[in-house]
């Protein structure tokens, strides 16, 4: 018999339930665990990545804020129970109907760096209440961390120049909103996705598409000047005009003729962007538009951005290579049981091993702030002192007794935290070439306690 929901658990939020964003195998495990009496055994699950994607020196934790909202909304109301009623027995559906997560969660702060084996999330509670969250946790953290990790490399390659996230048309509509948030977390300046602005407060930005220029075609042929006049009249001279629908040199000349020397920017979306940026900069300067920015877009990734570093580019627009698997390979995070009733357990399958026992993590830094090593310790263990190094705890309380810990960082605060930890990377960790993780991870076994 499942005990009644504790009175301190927050009631449903009014948002839709997230309980069916799960895998069926979690429900079949719960059914069996309820039948054999193991459903409430105290357990610890951890989320970690066994390795980083090829060519990556670090990963970035993204999605924590979104995940906490979804855990709060994880409940089985009548609609969810009805959807499952034909495949689960009465005992299991009764348990689901009463379910509210009542355990504890600790994890790396959003925006923090992670490496192979880093316990980015630690979930404590009864087996059933922890295992039922597996798919939700992984779907949020794997997606957002993949985007955040890719975006961080692009931000680093941009070397202080602004980047606009504009990948909405290349991915699922909800993934687009999450991607915009994760990109902003790791240094992008704005997004073209207005739902991300409404939902997460990410600053919005947008220019114009070729279709608007093509729209202004009449019996006498294309009229690029008419399109530009319309945009400037409506949005002001600080707008950005798309100049490569036809001939770029003609487009730039027409843009300045229409908007004057105060035109905010011109955008180039095709061709050899480096060569074109140089030509356009020379043309703009010759026309007296020295403060007009050059925005480039078109299948940019960190390598293309790095190649453009010496060119007169002011703003990058990034879409496809950020939000799709080609640019943001999976973070590879898994959700594994590491402790049962205080007893360490581990999976030993070839190439899919897990480290037994609940762990906490710290990072050693030089006094200059540079990170040199990450240590995984037994949960109650103390970090060994290292002369000349400072120790920083990586895991913070996120949920206690089923309740989200009050006062957790906002997206803006997490963005600032990420910027700070990026400075702690050794310089070689910022390289875009193949190589080892930026810092090593060392495991302190329980025997050393």
Coordinates of C-alpha atoms in Angstrom, one line a residue:
X1 CA 0.0 0.0 0.0
X2 CA 1.5 3.3 -1.0
X3 CA 1.5 5.9 1.8
X4 CA -0.4 9.1 1.2
X5 CA 1.3 12.0 -0.4
X6 CA 3.2 14.1 2.2
X7 CA 1.4 17.3 3.0
X8 CA 4.4 19.4 2.2
X9 CA 4.4 18.3 -1.5
X10 CA 3.4 21.1 -3.8
X11 CA 0.1 20.4 -5.6
X12 CA -0.1 20.4 -9.4
X13 CA 1.0 23.7 -10.9
X14 CA -1.8 24.1 -13.5
X15 CA 0.6 23.4 -16.3
X16 CA 0.1 20.2 -18.3
X17 CA 1.4 16.9 -16.8
X18 CA 4.7 15.7 -18.0
X19 CA 4.2 12.1 -16.7
X20 CA 3.7 10.5 -20.2
X21 CA 7.0 11.9 -21.4
X22 CA 8.5 8.6 -20.4
X23 CA 9.4 5.1 -21.6
X24 CA 7.1 2.1 -21.0
X25 CA 9.9 0.1 -19.5
X26 CA 10.0 2.4 -16.5
X27 CA 6.3 1.5 -15.8
X28 CA 6.9 -2.2 -16.3
X29 CA 9.8 -2.1 -13.8
X30 CA 7.5 -0.2 -11.3
X31 CA 4.8 -2.8 -11.7
X32 CA 7.3 -5.7 -11.0
X33 CA 8.9 -3.8 -8.1
X34 CA 5.5 -3.1 -6.5
X35 CA 4.7 -6.8 -6.8
X36 CA 7.9 -8.1 -5.2
X37 CA 8.1 -5.4 -2.5
X38 CA 11.2 -3.6 -3.8
X39 CA 9.6 -0.4 -5.0
X40 CA 10.5 1.6 -2.0
X41 CA 14.1 0.4 -1.4
X42 CA 16.3 3.5 -0.9
X43 CA 18.3 4.1 -4.1
X44 CA 20.7 6.5 -5.6
X45 CA 20.7 7.1 -9.4
X46 CA 23.3 9.3 -11.2
X47 CA 23.4 11.0 -14.5
X48 CA 26.8 11.1 -16.3
X49 CA 28.4 10.9 -19.7
X50 CA 30.9 8.1 -20.2
X51 CA 32.8 10.0 -22.8
X52 CA 32.6 13.3 -24.7
X53 CA 31.7 13.5 -28.4
X54 CA 34.7 13.2 -30.7
X55 CA 36.7 16.4 -30.9
X56 CA 35.2 17.9 -27.8
X57 CA 37.3 18.9 -24.8
X58 CA 34.4 19.7 -22.4
X59 CA 30.6 19.6 -22.1
X60 CA 28.2 22.2 -20.6
X61 CA 25.3 21.3 -18.4
X62 CA 22.1 22.7 -19.9
X63 CA 18.4 22.3 -19.1
X64 CA 18.5 22.1 -15.3
X65 CA 15.9 24.9 -14.9
X66 CA 13.6 23.4 -17.5
X67 CA 14.0 20.0 -15.9
X68 CA 13.0 21.2 -12.4
X69 CA 9.8 22.6 -13.8
X70 CA 9.0 19.3 -15.5
X71 CA 9.6 17.3 -12.4
X72 CA 7.2 19.5 -10.5
X73 CA 4.6 18.8 -13.3
X74 CA 5.2 15.0 -13.3
X75 CA 1.9 13.6 -12.1
X76 CA -0.6 11.0 -13.3
X77 CA -4.1 12.6 -13.5
X78 CA -7.2 10.9 -14.9
X79 CA -6.1 11.5 -18.5
X80 CA -2.7 9.9 -18.0
X81 CA -4.1 7.0 -16.1
X82 CA -6.7 6.4 -18.8
X83 CA -3.9 6.3 -21.4
X84 CA -2.2 3.5 -19.4
X85 CA -5.1 1.6 -18.0
X86 CA -5.1 -1.2 -20.7
X87 CA -1.5 -2.3 -19.9
X88 CA -1.1 -1.8 -16.2
X89 CA -2.7 -3.6 -13.2
X90 CA -4.7 -1.8 -10.5
X91 CA -2.0 -1.8 -8.0
X92 CA 0.3 0.1 -10.4
X93 CA -2.3 2.5 -11.6
X94 CA -3.2 3.3 -7.9
X95 CA 0.5 4.0 -7.2
X96 CA 0.8 6.2 -10.2
X97 CA -2.3 8.1 -9.3
X98 CA -0.8 9.0 -5.9
X99 CA 2.7 9.7 -7.3
X100 CA 4.6 12.8 -6.3
X101 CA 8.4 12.7 -6.3
X102 CA 9.4 13.0 -2.6
X103 CA 13.2 12.4 -2.9
X104 CA 16.3 14.6 -3.1
X105 CA 18.2 15.8 -6.1
X106 CA 21.7 17.4 -6.3
X107 CA 23.6 18.3 -9.4
X108 CA 26.0 20.5 -11.2
X109 CA 24.8 24.1 -11.6
X110 CA 23.3 24.9 -15.0
X111 CA 26.1 26.3 -17.2
X112 CA 28.8 24.3 -15.4
X113 CA 31.3 22.3 -17.3
X114 CA 31.3 18.5 -17.2
X115 CA 33.7 15.8 -18.3
X116 CA 33.6 12.0 -18.7
X117 CA 32.2 10.5 -15.5
X118 CA 31.0 13.8 -14.0
X119 CA 27.9 13.0 -11.8
X120 CA 25.9 16.0 -13.2
X121 CA 22.8 14.8 -11.4
X122 CA 22.3 12.6 -8.3
X123 CA 18.7 11.4 -7.5
X124 CA 17.8 9.9 -4.1
X125 CA 14.6 8.2 -3.1
X126 CA 12.7 5.0 -3.4
X127 CA 13.5 2.9 -6.5
X128 CA 10.1 3.4 -8.2
X129 CA 9.9 7.2 -7.7
X130 CA 13.4 7.6 -9.0
X131 CA 13.3 5.2 -12.0
X132 CA 10.1 6.7 -13.3
X133 CA 11.9 10.0 -13.9
X134 CA 14.7 8.5 -16.0
X135 CA 13.4 9.3 -19.5
X136 CA 12.3 12.8 -18.6
X137 CA 15.6 13.6 -17.0
X138 CA 17.7 12.3 -19.9
X139 CA 15.6 13.8 -22.7
X140 CA 15.9 17.3 -21.2
X141 CA 19.6 17.1 -20.1
X142 CA 20.8 15.4 -23.2
X143 CA 19.1 17.8 -25.6
X144 CA 19.9 21.0 -23.8
X145 CA 23.5 20.0 -22.8
X146 CA 24.2 19.1 -26.5
X147 CA 23.0 22.5 -27.6
X148 CA 24.8 24.3 -24.8
X149 CA 28.1 22.5 -25.4
X150 CA 28.0 23.3 -29.2
X151 CA 26.9 26.9 -28.5
X152 CA 29.7 27.4 -26.0
X153 CA 32.3 26.4 -28.6
X154 CA 30.7 28.9 -31.1
X155 CA 30.7 31.7 -28.5
X156 CA 34.4 31.0 -27.8
X157 CA 35.2 31.0 -31.5
X158 CA 33.3 34.3 -32.0
X159 CA 35.7 36.0 -29.6
X160 CA 33.3 38.5 -28.3
X161 CA 31.3 39.2 -31.4
X162 CA 27.5 38.7 -31.0
X163 CA 25.7 35.6 -32.2
X164 CA 22.0 35.4 -33.1
X165 CA 20.4 32.0 -32.7
X166 CA 18.2 31.3 -35.7
X167 CA 17.6 27.6 -35.9
X168 CA 13.9 27.3 -35.4
X169 CA 13.1 26.3 -38.9
X170 CA 15.5 23.4 -38.7
X171 CA 14.2 21.4 -35.8
X172 CA 11.0 20.5 -33.8
X173 CA 9.0 23.5 -32.7
X174 CA 9.5 22.7 -29.0
X175 CA 13.1 21.8 -29.4
X176 CA 13.6 25.2 -31.1
X177 CA 12.5 26.9 -27.9
X178 CA 14.8 24.8 -25.7
X179 CA 17.7 25.3 -28.1
X180 CA 17.3 29.1 -28.0
X181 CA 17.4 29.0 -24.2
X182 CA 20.5 26.7 -24.1
X183 CA 22.3 28.9 -26.6
X184 CA 21.6 32.0 -24.6
X185 CA 22.9 30.2 -21.5
X186 CA 26.2 29.7 -23.1
X187 CA 26.8 33.2 -24.6
X188 CA 24.6 33.7 -27.6
X189 CA 23.2 37.3 -27.5
X190 CA 19.6 36.8 -28.9
X191 CA 17.3 34.5 -30.7
X192 CA 14.9 34.7 -33.6
X193 CA 12.4 32.5 -31.7
X194 CA 9.8 34.7 -30.1
X195 CA 8.4 31.9 -27.9
X196 CA 11.8 31.7 -26.3
X197 CA 11.5 35.4 -25.6
X198 CA 8.1 34.9 -24.0
X199 CA 8.9 31.8 -22.1
X200 CA 12.5 32.3 -21.0
X201 CA 13.2 36.0 -21.5
X202 CA 15.8 35.4 -24.2
X203 CA 16.3 38.7 -26.2
X204 CA 14.8 38.6 -29.6
X205 CA 16.3 39.6 -32.9
X206 CA 15.3 39.3 -36.6
X207 CA 16.1 40.7 -40.0
X208 CA 14.3 39.8 -43.2
X209 CA 14.1 37.0 -45.6
X210 CA 14.7 36.9 -49.4
X211 CA 11.0 36.5 -49.9
X212 CA 10.3 40.0 -48.7
X213 CA 12.7 41.4 -51.3
X214 CA 11.3 39.1 -54.0
X215 CA 7.8 40.3 -53.0
X216 CA 8.6 43.7 -54.4
X217 CA 8.8 42.6 -58.0
X218 CA 6.6 44.4 -60.5
X219 CA 5.9 44.5 -64.2
X220 CA 9.3 46.1 -64.7
X221 CA 11.1 43.4 -62.8
X222 CA 12.7 43.3 -59.3
X223 CA 12.6 46.4 -57.2
X224 CA 15.1 45.9 -54.4
X225 CA 15.0 49.6 -53.4
X226 CA 11.2 49.3 -52.8
X227 CA 11.8 46.4 -50.4
X228 CA 14.5 48.3 -48.6
X229 CA 12.4 51.5 -48.4
X230 CA 9.5 49.6 -46.9
X231 CA 11.7 48.0 -44.2
X232 CA 13.4 51.2 -43.3
X233 CA 10.2 53.2 -43.2
X234 CA 8.6 50.6 -40.9
X235 CA 11.6 49.6 -38.7
X236 CA 13.9 52.6 -38.8
X237 CA 17.4 53.0 -40.2
X238 CA 18.9 50.9 -37.5
X239 CA 17.4 47.8 -39.1
X240 CA 19.5 45.2 -41.0
X241 CA 18.9 44.8 -44.7
X242 CA 19.5 41.5 -46.6
X243 CA 21.6 42.5 -49.5
X244 CA 22.4 39.2 -51.4
X245 CA 19.0 38.4 -53.0
X246 CA 20.4 39.6 -56.3
X247 CA 23.9 41.2 -56.8
X248 CA 25.6 42.0 -53.5
X249 CA 27.5 45.1 -54.6
X250 CA 24.3 46.5 -56.1
X251 CA 22.4 45.6 -53.0
X252 CA 24.8 47.4 -50.7
X253 CA 24.8 50.5 -52.8
X254 CA 20.9 50.5 -52.9
X255 CA 20.8 49.9 -49.1
X256 CA 22.9 53.0 -48.4
X257 CA 21.1 55.0 -51.0
X258 CA 17.7 54.2 -49.3
X259 CA 18.8 54.3 -45.6
X260 CA 21.7 56.7 -45.6
X261 CA 25.0 56.4 -43.7
X262 CA 23.2 55.5 -40.5
X263 CA 22.0 52.1 -41.7
X264 CA 22.3 49.6 -38.8
X265 CA 23.5 46.6 -40.7
X266 CA 23.6 44.5 -43.9
X267 CA 23.3 40.7 -43.9
X268 CA 25.0 38.3 -46.2
X269 CA 23.5 34.8 -46.3
X270 CA 25.4 33.0 -49.1
X271 CA 28.7 32.7 -50.9
X272 CA 32.3 32.9 -49.6
X273 CA 31.5 34.9 -46.5
X274 CA 35.0 35.9 -45.7
X275 CA 35.7 37.3 -49.2
X276 CA 32.3 39.0 -49.4
X277 CA 32.6 40.5 -45.9
X278 CA 35.9 42.2 -47.0
X279 CA 34.4 43.5 -50.2
X280 CA 31.2 44.7 -48.4
X281 CA 33.2 46.4 -45.7
X282 CA 35.3 48.3 -48.3
X283 CA 32.2 49.3 -50.1
X284 CA 30.4 50.5 -47.0
X285 CA 33.4 52.5 -45.9
X286 CA 33.7 54.1 -49.3
X287 CA 30.0 55.0 -49.2
X288 CA 30.5 56.7 -45.8
X289 CA 28.6 54.0 -43.8
X290 CA 31.5 53.2 -41.5
X291 CA 29.3 52.2 -38.6
X292 CA 27.0 49.9 -40.6
X293 CA 27.4 46.4 -39.2
X294 CA 28.0 43.3 -41.3
X295 CA 25.9 40.2 -40.3
X296 CA 26.7 36.9 -41.8
X297 CA 24.7 33.7 -41.8
X298 CA 24.5 30.4 -43.7
X299 CA 25.3 27.0 -42.1
X300 CA 27.8 28.5 -39.7
X301 CA 29.5 26.3 -37.0
X302 CA 32.4 26.9 -34.6
X303 CA 34.9 26.1 -37.4
X304 CA 33.4 28.5 -39.9
X305 CA 33.2 31.2 -37.2
X306 CA 36.8 30.7 -36.2
X307 CA 37.8 30.9 -39.9
X308 CA 36.0 34.3 -40.1
X309 CA 37.7 35.7 -37.0
X310 CA 40.1 37.9 -39.0
X311 CA 37.4 39.1 -41.3
X312 CA 35.3 42.3 -40.8
X313 CA 32.3 40.5 -39.5
X314 CA 30.3 42.1 -36.7
X315 CA 27.5 39.6 -36.0
X316 CA 27.0 35.9 -36.7
X317 CA 23.6 34.2 -37.3
X318 CA 23.7 30.5 -36.5
X319 CA 21.0 28.0 -37.1
X320 CA 21.2 24.5 -38.7
X321 CA 24.7 23.6 -37.4
X322 CA 23.6 24.4 -33.8
X323 CA 20.2 22.7 -33.5
X324 CA 20.8 19.6 -35.6
X325 CA 22.9 16.5 -34.8
X326 CA 25.7 17.5 -37.2
X327 CA 26.6 20.5 -35.1
X328 CA 25.4 19.4 -31.6
X329 CA 26.2 15.7 -31.2
X330 CA 24.5 14.0 -28.3
X331 CA 25.8 14.7 -24.8
X332 CA 25.7 10.9 -24.3
X333 CA 24.3 11.2 -20.7
X334 CA 23.0 8.0 -19.0
X335 CA 20.9 7.5 -15.9
X336 CA 22.3 4.6 -13.8
X337 CA 21.6 3.0 -10.4
X338 CA 24.7 3.3 -8.3
X339 CA 23.5 2.5 -4.8
X340 CA 20.8 0.4 -3.1
X341 CA 20.2 0.5 0.6
X342 CA 23.6 2.1 1.0
X343 CA 25.3 -0.8 -0.9
X344 CA 27.3 0.3 -4.0
X345 CA 26.1 -1.3 -7.3
X346 CA 27.5 -1.0 -10.8
X347 CA 26.9 -2.1 -14.3
X348 CA 29.8 -4.1 -15.7
X349 CA 28.8 -4.5 -19.4
X350 CA 31.7 -4.0 -21.8
X351 CA 32.1 -0.3 -22.8
X352 CA 29.1 0.5 -20.7
X353 CA 30.5 0.4 -17.2
X354 CA 29.4 2.6 -14.4
X355 CA 31.2 3.6 -11.2
X356 CA 29.6 2.1 -8.0
X357 CA 28.4 4.2 -5.1
X358 CA 27.0 7.7 -4.6
X359 CA 29.5 10.3 -5.5
X360 CA 30.1 14.0 -5.0
X361 CA 32.4 16.1 -7.2
X362 CA 34.9 18.9 -6.6
X363 CA 37.3 20.7 -8.9
X364 CA 40.8 21.8 -8.1
X365 CA 41.9 25.2 -9.4
X366 CA 45.2 27.0 -9.3
X367 CA 45.1 30.3 -7.3
X368 CA 44.9 32.0 -10.7
X369 CA 41.6 30.3 -11.3
X370 CA 42.6 27.8 -13.9
X371 CA 41.1 24.3 -13.4
X372 CA 43.5 21.4 -13.2
X373 CA 41.6 18.4 -12.1
X374 CA 38.1 17.1 -11.2
X375 CA 37.7 14.6 -8.3
X376 CA 34.9 12.2 -7.8
X377 CA 34.6 11.3 -4.1
X378 CA 32.4 9.1 -2.0
X379 CA 29.3 11.0 -1.1
X380 CA 30.4 11.6 2.5
X381 CA 34.1 11.8 1.6
X382 CA 36.4 14.8 2.0
X383 CA 38.5 16.1 -0.9
X384 CA 42.2 15.6 -0.3
X385 CA 44.1 18.8 0.1
X386 CA 46.6 19.7 -2.6
X387 CA 49.3 22.3 -1.8
X388 CA 48.8 25.4 -4.0
X389 CA 45.4 24.4 -5.2
X390 CA 41.9 25.6 -4.2
X391 CA 38.9 23.3 -4.1
X392 CA 35.4 24.1 -5.5
X393 CA 32.4 22.0 -4.8
X394 CA 30.4 21.3 -8.0
X395 CA 27.2 19.8 -6.7
X396 CA 24.4 22.0 -5.4
X397 CA 21.0 21.0 -3.8
X398 CA 18.2 21.2 -6.4
X399 CA 15.3 19.3 -4.8
X400 CA 14.7 18.4 -1.1
X401 CA 11.8 16.2 -0.1
X402 CA 10.3 16.6 -3.5
X403 CA 10.3 20.4 -3.4
X404 CA 12.5 22.5 -5.6
X405 CA 15.0 24.3 -3.4
X406 CA 14.1 28.0 -3.3
X407 CA 16.4 30.7 -4.6
X408 CA 18.0 28.7 -7.4
X409 CA 19.8 30.8 -10.1
X410 CA 17.8 32.4 -12.8
X411 CA 18.8 31.9 -16.5
X412 CA 20.7 35.2 -16.4
X413 CA 22.6 34.1 -13.3
X414 CA 23.4 30.7 -14.9
X415 CA 24.6 32.5 -18.0
X416 CA 27.0 34.6 -15.8
X417 CA 28.1 31.4 -14.0
X418 CA 28.9 29.8 -17.4
X419 CA 30.9 32.8 -18.5
X420 CA 33.0 32.5 -15.3
X421 CA 33.7 28.8 -15.5
X422 CA 34.8 29.1 -19.2
X423 CA 37.5 31.4 -18.0
X424 CA 38.8 28.6 -15.7
X425 CA 39.5 26.3 -18.7
X426 CA 43.2 25.8 -19.5
X427 CA 43.9 27.4 -22.9
X428 CA 44.3 24.1 -24.7
X429 CA 40.7 23.2 -23.5
X430 CA 39.4 25.9 -25.9
X431 CA 41.0 24.3 -28.9
X432 CA 38.7 23.1 -31.7
X433 CA 41.0 20.3 -32.7
X434 CA 40.9 16.6 -31.5
X435 CA 42.4 16.1 -28.1
X436 CA 41.8 14.9 -24.5
X437 CA 39.3 16.4 -22.2
X438 CA 40.4 19.8 -20.9
X439 CA 41.0 18.5 -17.4
X440 CA 41.4 15.0 -16.1
X441 CA 38.9 13.3 -13.8
X442 CA 40.2 11.3 -10.9
X443 CA 38.1 8.9 -8.9
X444 CA 38.7 8.5 -5.1
X445 CA 37.4 5.0 -4.2
X446 CA 35.4 4.5 -1.0
X447 CA 38.3 2.6 0.5
X448 CA 40.2 5.8 1.0
X449 CA 37.6 7.3 3.3

